[in-house]
Amino acid sequence: MNTYNPLIHRYRPLKTNYSDNPVLVVDTQARHSDLLDAAHQRICAASDLLETLYCLCFKQADVKDIPNIINALYLLTQDGCELLEVAKQQLTHRT
C-alpha cells in the first residue's frame, strides 16, 4: 500500500472521484477534530443505511435498487476511511 505524506500535498483527492480531475478532496491540514467529525458522519450514515436494509424485506425491493444501495454504501465508507487515514497520519507526523 502506498503511504501518503500529507506534508507534501495539502489536498488529497478522494478515491471515489470518477474523473481524472478530482473535485472532491480532503484537506490534509484541516483540524483533526473536523476530519474525525466528517469521517464519523459518513460511517454512521453507512451504518444507519445498513441497519435500515437489515430491517427491510428484500422481496419488496426492486432489483435495480441494489447497485444504487451498494454505490451509496461504498461512497460513504470509502470517504470515511480516507478521512480517518488522514487523521491518523496527522497524529503520526506530530510525533
mmCIF file with all atom_site columns, C-alpha atoms in Angstrom:
data_model
loop_
_atom_site.group_PDB
_atom_site.id
_atom_site.type_symbol
_atom_site.label_atom_id
_atom_site.label_alt_id
_atom_site.label_comp_id
_atom_site.label_asym_id
_atom_site.label_entity_id
_atom_site.label_seq_id
_atom_site.pdbx_PDB_ins_code
_atom_site.Cartn_x
_atom_site.Cartn_y
_atom_site.Cartn_z
_atom_site.occupancy
_atom_site.B_iso_or_equiv
_atom_site.pdbx_formal_charge
_atom_site.auth_seq_id
_atom_site.auth_comp_id
_atom_site.auth_asym_id
_atom_site.auth_atom_id
_atom_site.pdbx_PDB_model_num
ATOM 1  C CA . MET A 1 1  ? 0.000   0.000  0.000   1.00 0.00 ? 1  MET A CA 1
ATOM 2  C CA . ASN A 1 2  ? 1.298   3.435  -0.905  1.00 0.00 ? 2  ASN A CA 1
ATOM 3  C CA . THR A 1 3  ? 1.861   5.702  2.066   1.00 0.00 ? 3  THR A CA 1
ATOM 4  C CA . TYR A 1 4  ? 0.518   9.181  1.529   1.00 0.00 ? 4  TYR A CA 1
ATOM 5  C CA . ASN A 1 5  ? 2.524   12.029 3.027   1.00 0.00 ? 5  ASN A CA 1
ATOM 6  C CA . PRO A 1 6  ? 0.127   14.845 3.957   1.00 0.00 ? 6  PRO A CA 1
ATOM 7  C CA . LEU A 1 7  ? 3.031   17.219 4.493   1.00 0.00 ? 7  LEU A CA 1
ATOM 8  C CA . ILE A 1 8  ? 3.879   17.168 0.767   1.00 0.00 ? 8  ILE A CA 1
ATOM 9  C CA . HIS A 1 9  ? 0.361   17.573 -0.697  1.00 0.00 ? 9  HIS A CA 1
ATOM 10 C CA . ARG A 1 10 ? -2.251  19.591 1.163   1.00 0.00 ? 10 ARG A CA 1
ATOM 11 C CA . TYR A 1 11 ? -5.289  18.398 -0.815  1.00 0.00 ? 11 TYR A CA 1
ATOM 12 C CA . ARG A 1 12 ? -5.691  14.665 -1.158  1.00 0.00 ? 12 ARG A CA 1
ATOM 13 C CA . PRO A 1 13 ? -8.139  13.561 -3.886  1.00 0.00 ? 13 PRO A CA 1
ATOM 14 C CA . LEU A 1 14 ? -10.755 11.062 -2.762  1.00 0.00 ? 14 LEU A CA 1
ATOM 15 C CA . LYS A 1 15 ? -10.555 7.636  -4.368  1.00 0.00 ? 15 LYS A CA 1
ATOM 16 C CA . THR A 1 16 ? -14.279 7.863  -5.084  1.00 0.00 ? 16 THR A CA 1
ATOM 17 C CA . ASN A 1 17 ? -13.754 10.588 -7.733  1.00 0.00 ? 17 ASN A CA 1
ATOM 18 C CA . TYR A 1 18 ? -14.863 9.405  -11.152 1.00 0.00 ? 18 TYR A CA 1
ATOM 19 C CA . SER A 1 19 ? -12.787 11.729 -13.320 1.00 0.00 ? 19 SER A CA 1
ATOM 20 C CA . ASP A 1 20 ? -9.091  12.345 -13.788 1.00 0.00 ? 20 ASP A CA 1
ATOM 21 C CA . ASN A 1 21 ? -9.631  15.873 -12.443 1.00 0.00 ? 21 ASN A CA 1
ATOM 22 C CA . PRO A 1 22 ? -10.784 15.335 -8.863  1.00 0.00 ? 22 PRO A CA 1
ATOM 23 C CA . VAL A 1 23 ? -13.294 17.791 -7.469  1.00 0.00 ? 23 VAL A CA 1
ATOM 24 C CA . LEU A 1 24 ? -13.639 16.157 -4.059  1.00 0.00 ? 24 LEU A CA 1
ATOM 25 C CA . VAL A 1 25 ? -10.570 16.336 -1.850  1.00 0.00 ? 25 VAL A CA 1
ATOM 26 C CA . VAL A 1 26 ? -9.557  16.055 1.793   1.00 0.00 ? 26 VAL A CA 1
ATOM 27 C CA . ASP A 1 27 ? -7.682  18.998 3.248   1.00 0.00 ? 27 ASP A CA 1
ATOM 28 C CA . THR A 1 28 ? -4.812  17.233 4.990   1.00 0.00 ? 28 THR A CA 1
ATOM 29 C CA . GLN A 1 29 ? -4.220  20.364 7.067   1.00 0.00 ? 29 GLN A CA 1
ATOM 30 C CA . ALA A 1 30 ? -7.799  20.516 8.374   1.00 0.00 ? 30 ALA A CA 1
ATOM 31 C CA . ARG A 1 31 ? -8.277  20.344 12.121  1.00 0.00 ? 31 ARG A CA 1
ATOM 32 C CA . HIS A 1 32 ? -8.020  16.816 13.439  1.00 0.00 ? 32 HIS A CA 1
ATOM 33 C CA . SER A 1 33 ? -11.430 17.074 15.100  1.00 0.00 ? 33 SER A CA 1
ATOM 34 C CA . ASP A 1 34 ? -13.029 18.205 11.811  1.00 0.00 ? 34 ASP A CA 1
ATOM 35 C CA . LEU A 1 35 ? -11.581 15.212 9.974   1.00 0.00 ? 35 LEU A CA 1
ATOM 36 C CA . LEU A 1 36 ? -12.871 12.853 12.661  1.00 0.00 ? 36 LEU A CA 1
ATOM 37 C CA . ASP A 1 37 ? -16.313 14.503 12.617  1.00 0.00 ? 37 ASP A CA 1
ATOM 38 C CA . ALA A 1 38 ? -16.577 14.163 8.837   1.00 0.00 ? 38 ALA A CA 1
ATOM 39 C CA . ALA A 1 39 ? -15.449 10.516 8.970   1.00 0.00 ? 39 ALA A CA 1
ATOM 40 C CA . HIS A 1 40 ? -17.893 9.798  11.800  1.00 0.00 ? 40 HIS A CA 1
ATOM 41 C CA . GLN A 1 41 ? -20.754 11.358 9.842   1.00 0.00 ? 41 GLN A CA 1
ATOM 42 C CA . ARG A 1 42 ? -20.112 9.207  6.766   1.00 0.00 ? 42 ARG A CA 1
ATOM 43 C CA . ILE A 1 43 ? -19.521 5.958  8.623   1.00 0.00 ? 43 ILE A CA 1
ATOM 44 C CA . CYS A 1 44 ? -22.642 6.479  10.761  1.00 0.00 ? 44 CYS A CA 1
ATOM 45 C CA . ALA A 1 45 ? -24.718 7.215  7.644   1.00 0.00 ? 45 ALA A CA 1
ATOM 46 C CA . ALA A 1 46 ? -23.495 3.975  6.073   1.00 0.00 ? 46 ALA A CA 1
ATOM 47 C CA . SER A 1 47 ? -24.206 2.079  9.285   1.00 0.00 ? 47 SER A CA 1
ATOM 48 C CA . ASP A 1 48 ? -27.713 3.570  9.500   1.00 0.00 ? 48 ASP A CA 1
ATOM 49 C CA . LEU A 1 49 ? -28.402 2.568  5.899   1.00 0.00 ? 49 LEU A CA 1
ATOM 50 C CA . LEU A 1 50 ? -27.205 -0.970 6.593   1.00 0.00 ? 50 LEU A CA 1
ATOM 51 C CA . GLU A 1 51 ? -29.403 -1.155 9.680   1.00 0.00 ? 51 GLU A CA 1
ATOM 52 C CA . THR A 1 52 ? -32.407 0.000  7.646   1.00 0.00 ? 52 THR A CA 1
ATOM 53 C CA . LEU A 1 53 ? -31.693 -2.600 4.978   1.00 0.00 ? 53 LEU A CA 1
ATOM 54 C CA . TYR A 1 54 ? -31.331 -5.288 7.625   1.00 0.00 ? 54 TYR A CA 1
ATOM 55 C CA . CYS A 1 55 ? -34.845 -4.499 8.847   1.00 0.00 ? 55 CYS A CA 1
ATOM 56 C CA . LEU A 1 56 ? -36.431 -4.457 5.376   1.00 0.00 ? 56 LEU A CA 1
ATOM 57 C CA . CYS A 1 57 ? -37.736 -7.356 3.386   1.00 0.00 ? 57 CYS A CA 1
ATOM 58 C CA . PHE A 1 58 ? -35.817 -7.639 0.115   1.00 0.00 ? 58 PHE A CA 1
ATOM 59 C CA . LYS A 1 59 ? -38.789 -9.332 -1.514  1.00 0.00 ? 59 LYS A CA 1
ATOM 60 C CA . GLN A 1 60 ? -40.327 -5.860 -1.750  1.00 0.00 ? 60 GLN A CA 1
ATOM 61 C CA . ALA A 1 61 ? -37.214 -4.261 -3.226  1.00 0.00 ? 61 ALA A CA 1
ATOM 62 C CA . ASP A 1 62 ? -36.613 -3.707 -6.905  1.00 0.00 ? 62 ASP A CA 1
ATOM 63 C CA . VAL A 1 63 ? -33.509 -5.420 -8.308  1.00 0.00 ? 63 VAL A CA 1
ATOM 64 C CA . LYS A 1 64 ? -32.363 -2.135 -9.874  1.00 0.00 ? 64 LYS A CA 1
ATOM 65 C CA . ASP A 1 65 ? -32.097 -0.618 -6.379  1.00 0.00 ? 65 ASP A CA 1
ATOM 66 C CA . ILE A 1 66 ? -29.313 -2.953 -5.262  1.00 0.00 ? 66 ILE A CA 1
ATOM 67 C CA . PRO A 1 67 ? -26.497 -1.289 -7.281  1.00 0.00 ? 67 PRO A CA 1
ATOM 68 C CA . ASN A 1 68 ? -27.686 2.126  -6.066  1.00 0.00 ? 68 ASN A CA 1
ATOM 69 C CA . ILE A 1 69 ? -27.582 0.982  -2.437  1.00 0.00 ? 69 ILE A CA 1
ATOM 70 C CA . ILE A 1 70 ? -24.151 -0.593 -2.872  1.00 0.00 ? 70 ILE A CA 1
ATOM 71 C CA . ASN A 1 71 ? -22.821 2.570  -4.528  1.00 0.00 ? 71 ASN A CA 1
ATOM 72 C CA . ALA A 1 72 ? -24.091 4.757  -1.671  1.00 0.00 ? 72 ALA A CA 1
ATOM 73 C CA . LEU A 1 73 ? -22.556 2.440  0.920   1.00 0.00 ? 73 LEU A CA 1
ATOM 74 C CA . TYR A 1 74 ? -19.265 2.350  -0.975  1.00 0.00 ? 74 TYR A CA 1
ATOM 75 C CA . LEU A 1 75 ? -19.044 6.146  -1.249  1.00 0.00 ? 75 LEU A CA 1
ATOM 76 C CA . LEU A 1 76 ? -19.848 6.697  2.417   1.00 0.00 ? 76 LEU A CA 1
ATOM 77 C CA . THR A 1 77 ? -17.485 4.052  3.787   1.00 0.00 ? 77 THR A CA 1
ATOM 78 C CA . GLN A 1 78 ? -14.608 4.798  1.388   1.00 0.00 ? 78 GLN A CA 1
ATOM 79 C CA . ASP A 1 79 ? -14.736 8.539  2.080   1.00 0.00 ? 79 ASP A CA 1
ATOM 80 C CA . GLY A 1 80 ? -14.986 7.872  5.816   1.00 0.00 ? 80 GLY A CA 1
ATOM 81 C CA . CYS A 1 81 ? -11.982 5.567  5.709   1.00 0.00 ? 81 CYS A CA 1
ATOM 82 C CA . GLU A 1 82 ? -9.921  8.109  3.775   1.00 0.00 ? 82 GLU A CA 1
ATOM 83 C CA . LEU A 1 83 ? -10.791 10.826 6.279   1.00 0.00 ? 83 LEU A CA 1
ATOM 84 C CA . LEU A 1 84 ? -9.715  8.518  9.109   1.00 0.00 ? 84 LEU A CA 1
ATOM 85 C CA . GLU A 1 85 ? -6.482  7.768  7.238   1.00 0.00 ? 85 GLU A CA 1
ATOM 86 C CA . VAL A 1 86 ? -5.612  11.472 7.001   1.00 0.00 ? 86 VAL A CA 1
ATOM 87 C CA . ALA A 1 87 ? -6.483  11.977 10.693  1.00 0.00 ? 87 ALA A CA 1
ATOM 88 C CA . LYS A 1 88 ? -4.248  9.031  11.612  1.00 0.00 ? 88 LYS A CA 1
ATOM 89 C CA . GLN A 1 89 ? -1.377  10.385 9.505   1.00 0.00 ? 89 GLN A CA 1
ATOM 90 C CA . GLN A 1 90 ? -1.714  13.769 11.176  1.00 0.00 ? 90 GLN A CA 1
ATOM 91 C CA . LEU A 1 91 ? -1.076  12.093 14.535  1.00 0.00 ? 91 LEU A CA 1
ATOM 92 C CA . THR A 1 92 ? 1.882   10.164 13.142  1.00 0.00 ? 92 THR A CA 1
ATOM 93 C CA . HIS A 1 93 ? 3.541   13.314 11.759  1.00 0.00 ? 93 HIS A CA 1
ATOM 94 C CA . ARG A 1 94 ? 3.058   15.256 15.006  1.00 0.00 ? 94 ARG A CA 1
ATOM 95 C CA . THR A 1 95 ? 5.301   12.929 16.975  1.00 0.00 ? 95 THR A CA 1
#
